[in-house]
Coordinates of C-alpha atoms and ligand atoms in Angstrom, one line a residue:
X9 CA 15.4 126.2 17.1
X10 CA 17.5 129.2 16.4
X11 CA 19.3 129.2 12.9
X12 CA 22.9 129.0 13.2
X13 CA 25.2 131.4 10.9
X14 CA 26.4 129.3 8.3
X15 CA 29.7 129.8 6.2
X16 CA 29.2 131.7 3.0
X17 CA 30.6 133.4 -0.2
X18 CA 31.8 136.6 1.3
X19 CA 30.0 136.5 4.4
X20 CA 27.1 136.3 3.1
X21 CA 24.4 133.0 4.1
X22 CA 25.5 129.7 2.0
X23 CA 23.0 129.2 -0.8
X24 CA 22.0 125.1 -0.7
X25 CA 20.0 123.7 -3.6
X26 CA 19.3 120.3 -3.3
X27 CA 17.9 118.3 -6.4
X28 CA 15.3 115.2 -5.3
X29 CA 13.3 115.1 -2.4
X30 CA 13.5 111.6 -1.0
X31 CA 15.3 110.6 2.3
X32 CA 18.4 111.8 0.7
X33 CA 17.4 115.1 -0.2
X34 CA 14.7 116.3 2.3
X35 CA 17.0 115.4 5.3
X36 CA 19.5 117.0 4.0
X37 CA 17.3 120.2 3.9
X38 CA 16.2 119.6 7.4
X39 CA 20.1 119.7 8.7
X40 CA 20.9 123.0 6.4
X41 CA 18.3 124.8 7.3
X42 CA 19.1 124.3 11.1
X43 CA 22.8 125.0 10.3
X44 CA 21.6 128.5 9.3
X45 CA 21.9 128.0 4.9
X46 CA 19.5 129.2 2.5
X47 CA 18.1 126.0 1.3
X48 CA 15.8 125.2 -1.8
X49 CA 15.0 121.6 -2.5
X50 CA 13.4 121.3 -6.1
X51 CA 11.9 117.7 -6.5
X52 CA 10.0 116.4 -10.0
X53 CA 7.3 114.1 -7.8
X54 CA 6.8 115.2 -4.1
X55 CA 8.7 115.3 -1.2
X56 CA 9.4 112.3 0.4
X57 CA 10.5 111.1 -3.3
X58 CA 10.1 107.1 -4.3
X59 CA 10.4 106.0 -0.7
X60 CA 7.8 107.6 0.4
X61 CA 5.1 107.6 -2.7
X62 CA 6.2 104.4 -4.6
X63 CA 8.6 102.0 -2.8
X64 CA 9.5 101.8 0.8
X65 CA 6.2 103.2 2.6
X66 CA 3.8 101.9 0.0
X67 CA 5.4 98.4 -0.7
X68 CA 5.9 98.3 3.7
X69 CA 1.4 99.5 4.3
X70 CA 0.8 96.1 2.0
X71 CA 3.2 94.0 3.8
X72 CA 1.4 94.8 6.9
X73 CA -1.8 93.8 6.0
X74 CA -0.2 90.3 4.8
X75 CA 1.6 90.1 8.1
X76 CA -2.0 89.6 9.8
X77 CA -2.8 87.7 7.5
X78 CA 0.1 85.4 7.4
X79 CA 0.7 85.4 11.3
X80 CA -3.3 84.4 12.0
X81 CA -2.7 81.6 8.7
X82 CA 0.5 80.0 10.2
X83 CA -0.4 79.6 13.6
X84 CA -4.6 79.9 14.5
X85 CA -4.5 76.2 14.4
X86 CA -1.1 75.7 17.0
X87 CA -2.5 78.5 19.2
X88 CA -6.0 76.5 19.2
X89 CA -8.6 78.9 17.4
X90 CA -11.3 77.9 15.5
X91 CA -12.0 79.5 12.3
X92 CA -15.1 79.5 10.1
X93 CA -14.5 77.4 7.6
X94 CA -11.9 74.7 8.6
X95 CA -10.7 73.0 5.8
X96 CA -7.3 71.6 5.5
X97 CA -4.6 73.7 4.9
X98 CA -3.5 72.6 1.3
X99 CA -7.1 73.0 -0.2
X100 CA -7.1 77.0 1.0
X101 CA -4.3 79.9 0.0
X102 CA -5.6 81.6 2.8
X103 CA -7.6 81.1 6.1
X104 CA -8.7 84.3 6.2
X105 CA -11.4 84.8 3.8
X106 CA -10.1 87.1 1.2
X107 CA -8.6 90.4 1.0
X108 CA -10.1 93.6 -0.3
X109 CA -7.0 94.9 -2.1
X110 CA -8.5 98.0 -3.5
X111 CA -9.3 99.1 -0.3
X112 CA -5.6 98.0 1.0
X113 CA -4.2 100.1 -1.8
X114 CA -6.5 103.0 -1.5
X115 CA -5.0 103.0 2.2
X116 CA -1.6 102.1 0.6
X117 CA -1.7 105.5 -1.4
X118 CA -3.5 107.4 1.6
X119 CA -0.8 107.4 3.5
X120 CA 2.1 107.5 1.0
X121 CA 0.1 110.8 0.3
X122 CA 0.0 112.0 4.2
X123 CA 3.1 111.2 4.6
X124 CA 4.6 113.4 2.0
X125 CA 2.6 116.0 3.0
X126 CA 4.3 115.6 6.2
X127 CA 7.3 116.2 5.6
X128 CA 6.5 119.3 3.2
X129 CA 4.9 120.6 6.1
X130 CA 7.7 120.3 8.4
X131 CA 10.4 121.2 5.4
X132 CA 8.9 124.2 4.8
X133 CA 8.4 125.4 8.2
X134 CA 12.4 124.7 8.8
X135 CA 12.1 127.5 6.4
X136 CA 13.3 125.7 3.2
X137 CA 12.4 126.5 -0.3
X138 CA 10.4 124.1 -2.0
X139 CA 10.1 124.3 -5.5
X140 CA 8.3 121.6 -8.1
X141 CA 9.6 120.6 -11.5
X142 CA 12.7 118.9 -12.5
X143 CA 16.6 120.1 -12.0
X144 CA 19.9 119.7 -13.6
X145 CA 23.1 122.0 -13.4
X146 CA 23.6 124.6 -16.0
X147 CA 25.6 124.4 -18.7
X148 CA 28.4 127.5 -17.1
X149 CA 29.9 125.7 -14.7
X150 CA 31.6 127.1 -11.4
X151 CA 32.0 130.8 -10.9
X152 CA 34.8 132.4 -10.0
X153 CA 33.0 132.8 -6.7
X154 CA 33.1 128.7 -6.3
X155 CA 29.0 129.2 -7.0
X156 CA 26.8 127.1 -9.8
X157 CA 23.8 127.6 -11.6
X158 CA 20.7 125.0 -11.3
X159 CA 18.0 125.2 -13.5
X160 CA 14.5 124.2 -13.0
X161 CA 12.3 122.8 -15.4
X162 CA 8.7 123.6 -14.5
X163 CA 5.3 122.0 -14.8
X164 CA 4.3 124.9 -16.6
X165 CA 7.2 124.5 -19.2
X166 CA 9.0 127.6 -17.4
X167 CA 12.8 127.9 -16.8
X168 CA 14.3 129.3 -13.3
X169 CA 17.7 129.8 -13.0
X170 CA 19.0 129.4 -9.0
X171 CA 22.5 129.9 -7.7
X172 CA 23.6 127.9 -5.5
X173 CA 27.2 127.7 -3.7
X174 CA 27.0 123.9 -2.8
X175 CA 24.6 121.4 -4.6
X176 CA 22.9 118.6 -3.5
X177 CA 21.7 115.7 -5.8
X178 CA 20.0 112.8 -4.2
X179 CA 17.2 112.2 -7.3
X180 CA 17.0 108.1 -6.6
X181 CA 16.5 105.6 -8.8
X182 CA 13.7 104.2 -11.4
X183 CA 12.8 100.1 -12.0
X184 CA 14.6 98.5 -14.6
X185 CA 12.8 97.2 -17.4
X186 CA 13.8 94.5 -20.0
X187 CA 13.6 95.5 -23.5
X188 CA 11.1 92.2 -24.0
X189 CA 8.9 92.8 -21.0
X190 CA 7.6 96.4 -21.0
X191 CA 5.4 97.2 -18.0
X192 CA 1.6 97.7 -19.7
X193 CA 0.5 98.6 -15.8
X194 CA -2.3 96.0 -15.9
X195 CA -0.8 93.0 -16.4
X196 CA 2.8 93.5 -16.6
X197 CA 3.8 95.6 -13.9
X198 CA 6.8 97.2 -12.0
X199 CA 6.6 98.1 -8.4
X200 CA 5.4 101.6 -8.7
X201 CA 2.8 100.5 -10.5
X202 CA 1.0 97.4 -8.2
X203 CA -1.3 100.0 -5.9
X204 CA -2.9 100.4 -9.1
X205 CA -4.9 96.9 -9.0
X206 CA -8.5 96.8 -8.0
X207 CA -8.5 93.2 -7.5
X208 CA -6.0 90.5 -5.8
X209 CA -3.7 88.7 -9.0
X210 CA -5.2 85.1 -8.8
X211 CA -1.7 83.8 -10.5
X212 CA 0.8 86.4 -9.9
X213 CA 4.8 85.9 -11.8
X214 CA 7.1 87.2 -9.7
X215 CA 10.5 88.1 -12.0
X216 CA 13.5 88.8 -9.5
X217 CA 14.1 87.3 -6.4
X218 CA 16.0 90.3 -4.7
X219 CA 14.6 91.7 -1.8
X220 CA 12.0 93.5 -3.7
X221 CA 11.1 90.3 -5.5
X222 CA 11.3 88.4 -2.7
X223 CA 9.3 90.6 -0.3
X224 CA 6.7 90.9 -3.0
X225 CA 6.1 87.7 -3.8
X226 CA 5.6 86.6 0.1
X227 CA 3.4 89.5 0.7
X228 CA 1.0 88.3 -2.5
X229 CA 1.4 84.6 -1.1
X230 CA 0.2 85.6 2.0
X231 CA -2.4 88.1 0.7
X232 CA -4.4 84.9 -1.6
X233 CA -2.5 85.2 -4.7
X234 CA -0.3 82.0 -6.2
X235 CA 2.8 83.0 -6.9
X236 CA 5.8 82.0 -9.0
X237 CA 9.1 83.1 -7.9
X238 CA 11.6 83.3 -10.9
X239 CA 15.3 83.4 -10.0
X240 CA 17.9 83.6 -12.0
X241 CA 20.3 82.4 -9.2
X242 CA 21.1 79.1 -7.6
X243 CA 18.7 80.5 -4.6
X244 CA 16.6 83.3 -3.3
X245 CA 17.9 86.7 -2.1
X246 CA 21.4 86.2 -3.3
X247 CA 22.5 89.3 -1.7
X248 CA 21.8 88.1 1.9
X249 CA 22.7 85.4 4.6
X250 CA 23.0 82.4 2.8
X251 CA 21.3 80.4 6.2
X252 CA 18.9 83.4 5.9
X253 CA 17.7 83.2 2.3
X254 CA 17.5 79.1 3.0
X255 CA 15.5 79.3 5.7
X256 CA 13.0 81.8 3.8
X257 CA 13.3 79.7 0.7
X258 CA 11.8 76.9 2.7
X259 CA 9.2 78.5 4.1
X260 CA 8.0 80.0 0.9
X261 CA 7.7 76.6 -0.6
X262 CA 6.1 75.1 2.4
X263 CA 3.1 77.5 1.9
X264 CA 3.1 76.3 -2.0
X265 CA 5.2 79.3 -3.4
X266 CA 6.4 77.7 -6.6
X267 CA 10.0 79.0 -6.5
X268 CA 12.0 78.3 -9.5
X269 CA 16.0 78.6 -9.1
X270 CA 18.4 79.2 -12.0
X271 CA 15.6 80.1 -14.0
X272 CA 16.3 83.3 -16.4
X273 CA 13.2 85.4 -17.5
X274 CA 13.8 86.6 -21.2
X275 CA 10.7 88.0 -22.5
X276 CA 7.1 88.8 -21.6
X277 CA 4.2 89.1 -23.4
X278 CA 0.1 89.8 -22.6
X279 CA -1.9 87.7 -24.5
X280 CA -5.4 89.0 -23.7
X281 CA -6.2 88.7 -19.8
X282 CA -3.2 86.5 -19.7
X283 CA 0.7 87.0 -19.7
X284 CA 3.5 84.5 -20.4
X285 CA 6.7 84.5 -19.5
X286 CA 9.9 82.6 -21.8
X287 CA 12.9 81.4 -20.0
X288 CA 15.9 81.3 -21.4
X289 CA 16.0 77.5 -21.4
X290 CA 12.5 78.2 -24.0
X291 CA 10.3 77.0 -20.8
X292 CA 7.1 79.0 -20.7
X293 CA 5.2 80.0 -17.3
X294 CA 1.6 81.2 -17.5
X295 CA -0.3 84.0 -14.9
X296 CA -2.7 86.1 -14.7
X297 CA 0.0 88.9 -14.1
X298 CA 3.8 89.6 -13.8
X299 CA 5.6 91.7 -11.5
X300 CA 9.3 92.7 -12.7
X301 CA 11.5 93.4 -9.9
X302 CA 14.7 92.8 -11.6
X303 CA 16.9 96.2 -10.4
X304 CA 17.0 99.8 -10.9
X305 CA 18.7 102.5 -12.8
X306 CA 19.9 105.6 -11.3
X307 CA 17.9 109.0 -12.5
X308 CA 21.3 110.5 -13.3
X309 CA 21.1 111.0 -17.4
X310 CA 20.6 114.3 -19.1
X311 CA 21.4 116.4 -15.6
X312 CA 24.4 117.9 -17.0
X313 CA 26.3 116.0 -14.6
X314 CA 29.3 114.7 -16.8
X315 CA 30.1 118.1 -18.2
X316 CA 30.0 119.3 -15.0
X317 CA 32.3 117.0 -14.0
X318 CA 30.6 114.9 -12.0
X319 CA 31.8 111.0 -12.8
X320 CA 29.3 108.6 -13.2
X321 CA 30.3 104.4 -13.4
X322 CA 29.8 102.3 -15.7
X323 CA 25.7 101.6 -14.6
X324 CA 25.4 105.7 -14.3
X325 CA 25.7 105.9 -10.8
X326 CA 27.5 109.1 -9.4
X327 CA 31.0 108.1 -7.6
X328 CA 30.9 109.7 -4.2
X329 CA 33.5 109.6 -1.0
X330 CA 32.9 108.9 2.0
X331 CA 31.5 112.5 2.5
X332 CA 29.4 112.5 -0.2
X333 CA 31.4 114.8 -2.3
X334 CA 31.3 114.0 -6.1
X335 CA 34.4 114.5 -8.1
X336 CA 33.2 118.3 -9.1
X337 CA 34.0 120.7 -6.6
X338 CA 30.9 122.2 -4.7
X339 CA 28.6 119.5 -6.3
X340 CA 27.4 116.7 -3.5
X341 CA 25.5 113.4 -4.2
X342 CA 23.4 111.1 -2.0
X343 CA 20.9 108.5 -2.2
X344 CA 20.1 105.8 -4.5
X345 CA 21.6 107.6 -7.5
X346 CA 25.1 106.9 -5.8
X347 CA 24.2 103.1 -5.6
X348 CA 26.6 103.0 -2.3
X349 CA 23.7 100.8 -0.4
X350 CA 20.2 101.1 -1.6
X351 CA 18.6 102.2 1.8
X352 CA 16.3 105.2 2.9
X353 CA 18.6 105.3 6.1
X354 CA 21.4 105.7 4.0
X355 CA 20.5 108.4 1.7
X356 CA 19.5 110.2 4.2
X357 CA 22.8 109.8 6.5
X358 CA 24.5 110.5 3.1
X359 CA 22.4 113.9 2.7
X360 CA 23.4 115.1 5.8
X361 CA 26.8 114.2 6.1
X362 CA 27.1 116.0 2.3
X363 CA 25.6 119.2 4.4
X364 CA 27.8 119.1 7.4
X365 CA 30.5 118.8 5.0
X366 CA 29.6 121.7 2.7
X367 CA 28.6 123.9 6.0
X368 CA 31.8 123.2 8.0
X369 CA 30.2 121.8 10.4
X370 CA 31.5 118.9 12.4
X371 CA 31.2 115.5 10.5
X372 CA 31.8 111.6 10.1
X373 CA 32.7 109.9 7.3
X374 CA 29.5 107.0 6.4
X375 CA 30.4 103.7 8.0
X376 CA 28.6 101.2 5.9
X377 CA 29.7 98.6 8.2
X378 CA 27.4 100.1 11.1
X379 CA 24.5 100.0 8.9
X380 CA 21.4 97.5 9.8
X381 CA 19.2 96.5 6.9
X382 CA 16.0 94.2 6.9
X383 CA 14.1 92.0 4.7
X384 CA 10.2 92.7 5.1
X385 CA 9.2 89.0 4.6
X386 CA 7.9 86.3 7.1
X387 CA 9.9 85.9 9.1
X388 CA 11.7 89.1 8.5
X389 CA 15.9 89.2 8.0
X390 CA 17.3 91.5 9.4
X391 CA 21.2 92.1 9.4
X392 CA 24.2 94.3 10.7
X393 CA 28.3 94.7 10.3
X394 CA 30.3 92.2 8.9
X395 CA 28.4 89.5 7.1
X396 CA 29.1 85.4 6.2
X397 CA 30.7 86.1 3.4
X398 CA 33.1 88.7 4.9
X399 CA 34.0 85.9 7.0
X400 CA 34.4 83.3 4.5
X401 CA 36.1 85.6 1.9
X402 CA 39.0 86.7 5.3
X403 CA 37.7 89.9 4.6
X404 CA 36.6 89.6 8.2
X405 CA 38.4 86.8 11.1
X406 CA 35.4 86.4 13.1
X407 CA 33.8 83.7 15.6
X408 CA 29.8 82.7 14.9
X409 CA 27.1 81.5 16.7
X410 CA 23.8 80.9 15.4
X411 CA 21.0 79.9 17.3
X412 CA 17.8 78.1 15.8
X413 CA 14.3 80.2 17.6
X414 CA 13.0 76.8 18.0
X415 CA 14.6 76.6 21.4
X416 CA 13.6 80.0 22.6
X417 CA 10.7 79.6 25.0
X418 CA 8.5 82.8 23.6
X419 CA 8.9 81.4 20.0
X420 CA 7.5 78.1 21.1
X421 CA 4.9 80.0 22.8
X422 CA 4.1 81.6 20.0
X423 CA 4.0 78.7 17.5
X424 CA 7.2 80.5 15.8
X425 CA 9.0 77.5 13.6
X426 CA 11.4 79.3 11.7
X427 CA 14.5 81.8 12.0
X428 CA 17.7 82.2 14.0
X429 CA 19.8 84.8 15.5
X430 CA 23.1 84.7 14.8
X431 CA 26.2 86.7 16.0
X432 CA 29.3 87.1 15.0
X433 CA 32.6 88.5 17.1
X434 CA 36.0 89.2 17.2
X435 CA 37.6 85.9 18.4
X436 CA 40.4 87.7 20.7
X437 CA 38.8 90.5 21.8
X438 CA 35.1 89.0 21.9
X439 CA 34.1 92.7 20.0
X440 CA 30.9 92.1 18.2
X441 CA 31.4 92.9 14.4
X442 CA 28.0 92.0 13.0
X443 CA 24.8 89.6 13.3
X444 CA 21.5 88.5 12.0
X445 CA 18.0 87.8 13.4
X446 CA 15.6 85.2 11.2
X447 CA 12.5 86.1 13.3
X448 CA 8.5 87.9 12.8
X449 CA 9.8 92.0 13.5
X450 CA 13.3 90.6 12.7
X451 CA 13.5 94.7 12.2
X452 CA 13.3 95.4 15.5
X453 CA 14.9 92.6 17.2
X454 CA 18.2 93.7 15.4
X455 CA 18.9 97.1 17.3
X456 CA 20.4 95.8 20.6
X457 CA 23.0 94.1 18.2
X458 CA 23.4 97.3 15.8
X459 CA 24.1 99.4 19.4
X460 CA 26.8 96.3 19.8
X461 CA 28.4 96.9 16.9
X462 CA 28.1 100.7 16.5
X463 CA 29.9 101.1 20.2
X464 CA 31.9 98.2 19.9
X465 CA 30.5 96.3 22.5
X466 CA 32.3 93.2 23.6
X467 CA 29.8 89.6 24.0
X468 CA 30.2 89.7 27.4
X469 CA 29.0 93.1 28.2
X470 CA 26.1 92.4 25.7
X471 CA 25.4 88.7 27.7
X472 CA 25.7 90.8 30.8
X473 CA 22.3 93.1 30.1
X474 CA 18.8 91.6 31.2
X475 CA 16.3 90.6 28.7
X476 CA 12.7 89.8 29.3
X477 CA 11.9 86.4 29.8
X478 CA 10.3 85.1 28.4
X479 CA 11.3 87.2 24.5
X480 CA 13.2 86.2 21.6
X481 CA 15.3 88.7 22.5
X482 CA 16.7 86.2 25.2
X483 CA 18.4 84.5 22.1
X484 CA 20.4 87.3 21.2
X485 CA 21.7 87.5 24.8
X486 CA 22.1 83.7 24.6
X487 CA 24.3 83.1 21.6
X488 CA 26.5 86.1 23.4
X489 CA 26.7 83.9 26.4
X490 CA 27.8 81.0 23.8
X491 CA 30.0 82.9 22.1
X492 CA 32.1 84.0 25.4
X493 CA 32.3 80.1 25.8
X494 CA 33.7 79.1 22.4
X495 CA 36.5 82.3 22.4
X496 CA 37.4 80.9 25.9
X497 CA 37.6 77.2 24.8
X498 CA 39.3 78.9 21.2
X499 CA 42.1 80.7 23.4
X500 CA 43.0 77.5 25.2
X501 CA 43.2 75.3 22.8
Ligands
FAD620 C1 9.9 98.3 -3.4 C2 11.0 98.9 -2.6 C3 10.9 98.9 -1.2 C4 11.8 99.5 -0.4 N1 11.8 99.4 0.9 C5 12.7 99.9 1.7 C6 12.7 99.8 3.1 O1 11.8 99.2 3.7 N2 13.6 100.4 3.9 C7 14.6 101.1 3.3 O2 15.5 101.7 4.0 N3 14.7 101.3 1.9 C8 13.8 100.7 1.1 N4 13.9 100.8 -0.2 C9 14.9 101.6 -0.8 C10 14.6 103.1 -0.7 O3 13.3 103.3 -1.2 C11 15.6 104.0 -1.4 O4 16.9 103.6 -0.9 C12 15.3 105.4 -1.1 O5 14.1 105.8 -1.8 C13 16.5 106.3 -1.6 O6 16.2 107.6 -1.4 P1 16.7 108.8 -2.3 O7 16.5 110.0 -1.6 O8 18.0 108.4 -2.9 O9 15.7 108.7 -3.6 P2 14.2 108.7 -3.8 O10 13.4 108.3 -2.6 O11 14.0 107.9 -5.1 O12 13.8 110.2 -4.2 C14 14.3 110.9 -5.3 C15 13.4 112.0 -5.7 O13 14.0 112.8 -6.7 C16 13.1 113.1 -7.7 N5 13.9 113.4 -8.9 C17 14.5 112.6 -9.8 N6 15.1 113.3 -10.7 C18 14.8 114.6 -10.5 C19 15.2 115.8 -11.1 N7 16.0 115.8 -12.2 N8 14.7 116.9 -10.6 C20 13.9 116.9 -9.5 N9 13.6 115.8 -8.9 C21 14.0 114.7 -9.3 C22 12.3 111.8 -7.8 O14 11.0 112.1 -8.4 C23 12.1 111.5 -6.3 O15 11.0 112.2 -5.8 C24 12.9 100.2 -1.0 C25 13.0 100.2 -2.4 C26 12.1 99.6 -3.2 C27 12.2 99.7 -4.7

């Protein structure tokens, strides 16, 4: 594609240096580099950043290996297969006879690796300047020409200086550790550090019941391992659909997941080839192994961002607007170090948007209400727009439907149990404002109702389209048909 001139400092091509190569950063370069800037990204790790080498791709290559096994486990029996060695379900973890997990991890890294190779590859052949070692913003300030220095901190222990006439930082996010449960990456271990493990945790601890604890723990369920799911809330995933987490909640406990609610890990220790984790009511669970998932800090501290500055909040996250400007003039942030909504999509719509904005090109402020997200469990959540508690808070006067899959006729067929879809919509207008599907590939059920909401589609026009029958899509199309119903029978009344 043919660079287009960008805006500069007296004519001249705008300088970009963007600091962290994730989703937030390496898109970013992609979209300057087409709109004609001279673009350097300088990342500490490897392009592609966390997502790609420790979190989203690696923690997603696992999950699909425990989706086989889980799918085969839940229904061979329903669908009429024979297996092996058929003894009854609650004397087995697993149906399946094991899982090699040092070879799933060794393919777990593989492709993290490939993938970050990738994307160098097709950074640098945008034309962007990639550069390893870690950056932060000089100490001078802006020049009179609106410009800022970045320095780079080299592998080498060498210092280069860039200039750079709008700055980009997008460096992510690291897990949170408790001061009584460091991370020993054997026993006690943080997310980054699982792909590690030779062998499968025969009792695995699972601290956090987020969605990283929570898709953890039912991937290492599913995989062989017993797990125990520590929450210190009243239920799992506290952050999603409160149908949603119940429905998951149940179905980890149906396949023996010992899920303990209001429970608060305070400390863990390794004693020997065991580890023990203290509650803060003095109980005391035993495993083999601990996972912590309990949150994450932004990568924000000694960057020179506050006396540039840039404001951070109280947890050290970077305020932004809604064009990913930072409160210093010419400095941009996107990503996971913003904490606006810890998603690859999102840093990356961030990144851009920061680069349309600093290249005067045409652009749209983020829309966090458009945004689809999913859980990577079985059954999958996945959820757009306006949620239950909107609803239930007024934030948002909506009218719901939700529909159980145990009607749909390709669930049955499929010996699919659990999950829902549920929609919500304006109640005069009939405008759908947001939804979620409880369903296996949840992920990519959910897109005909994120089109919905993006292009504020109406029920109707959504009940009008044809779905497969038979598909579990047909639900989605469904509750729309219900929901034309209940406004009618709302107006009235
Ligand atoms: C276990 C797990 C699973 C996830 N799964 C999903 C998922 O399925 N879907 C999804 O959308 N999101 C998922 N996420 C969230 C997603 O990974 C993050 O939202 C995403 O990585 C954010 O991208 P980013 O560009 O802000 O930062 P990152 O991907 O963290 O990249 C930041 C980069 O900056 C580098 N860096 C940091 N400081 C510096 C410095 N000073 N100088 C140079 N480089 C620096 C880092 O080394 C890193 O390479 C998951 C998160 C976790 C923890």
């Amino acid at each position: 594609m043919a660079a287009l001139p960008a805006y500069g400092t007296m004519g001249s091509v705008t300088r970009i240096v963007i600091i962290g190569g994730g989703p937030g950063g390496y898109e970013a370069a992609l979209v300057a580099a087409q709109l004609g800037a001279e673009v350097t990204v300088v990342d500490r790790d490897g392009l592609g950043g966390s997502a790609v080498l420790t979190d989203c791709v690696p923690s997603k290559t696992l999950i699909a290996t425990a989706e086989v096994m889980t799918t085969f486990d839940s229904s061979y029996e329903e669908l009429g297969i024979i297996v092996a060695d058929d003894t009854p379900p609650d004397e087995q973890a697993a149906k399946v006879v094991g899982v090699d997990l040092g070879k799933v991890n060794r393919r777990v890294k593989r492709l993290a690796i490939a993938q970050s190779h990738d994307i160098t590859q097709s950074v640098t052949r945008a034309g962007v300047t990639v550069l390893r070692g870690r950056g932060r913003l000089g100490a001078g300030g802006q020049a009179v020409d609106g410009s800022r220095e970045v320095l780079v901190d080299a592998p080498d222990g060498t210092v280069q200086s860039l200039r750079a006439d709008a700055v980009l930082i997008a460096t992510g996010a690291h897990p949170r550790e408790l001061p009584d449960a460091q991370p020993d990456g054997e026993r006690i271990l943080t997310w980054t550090q699982v792909y590690d493990l030779e062998e499968l945790p025969r009792e695995l601890i699972v601290v956090g019941s987020g969605v990283t604890g929570a898709e953890f723990a039912g991937a290492y369920q599913a995989l062989g391992s017993k797990v125990t799911l520590v929450s210190s809330r009243d239920r799992v995933l506290p952050g999603e659909d409160p149908d949603a987490a119940e429905v998951l909640e149940d179905v980890f406990r149906r396949r023996g997941m010992n899920v303990m609610g209001r429970s608060r890990a305070e400390s863990v220790k390794r004693i020997g080839d065991r580890v023990e984790v203290t509650l803060a009511d003095g109980k005391v669970i035993e495993g083999s192994h601990c996972l912590m998932a309990v949150g994450s800090i932004p990568n924000t501290s000694q960057m020179g961002l506050e006396e540039a500055g840039v404001k951070l909040n109280d947890w050290g996250q970077i305020q932004v607007d809604r064009v990913s400007r930072t409160t210093a003039p010419g400095v941009y942030a996107a990503g996971d170090c913003t904490g606006v909504f810890m998603l690859a999509s999102v840093a990356a719509m961030q990144g851009r948007i920061a680069m349309y904005h600093a290249l005067g090109d045409a652009v749209q402020p983020l829309n966090l209400k458009t945004v689809a997200s999913n859980v990577f469990t079985d059954p999958e959540i996945a959820t757009v727009g306006y949620t239950a508690a909107d609803v239930e808070c007024g934030k948002m006067d909506a009218v719901v439907v939700k529909l159980p899959l145990r009607g749909n006729p390709r669930a049955k067929m499929q010996g699919i149990r659990d999950g829902f879809v549920k929609l919500f919509c304006r109640p005069g207008t009939g405008i759908v404002v947001g939804g979620v599907v409880v369903a296996p590939r949840a992920s990519e059920l959910i897109h005909p109702i994120s089109l919905a909401v993006d292009a504020n589609l109406t029920v109707e026009q959504v009940a009008s389209a044809f779905t497969v029958y038979p598909s579990v899509s047909g639900s989605t199309a469904e509750a729309a048909r219900q929901l034309h119903i209940r406004k009618r029978a709302d107006g009235e009344s």
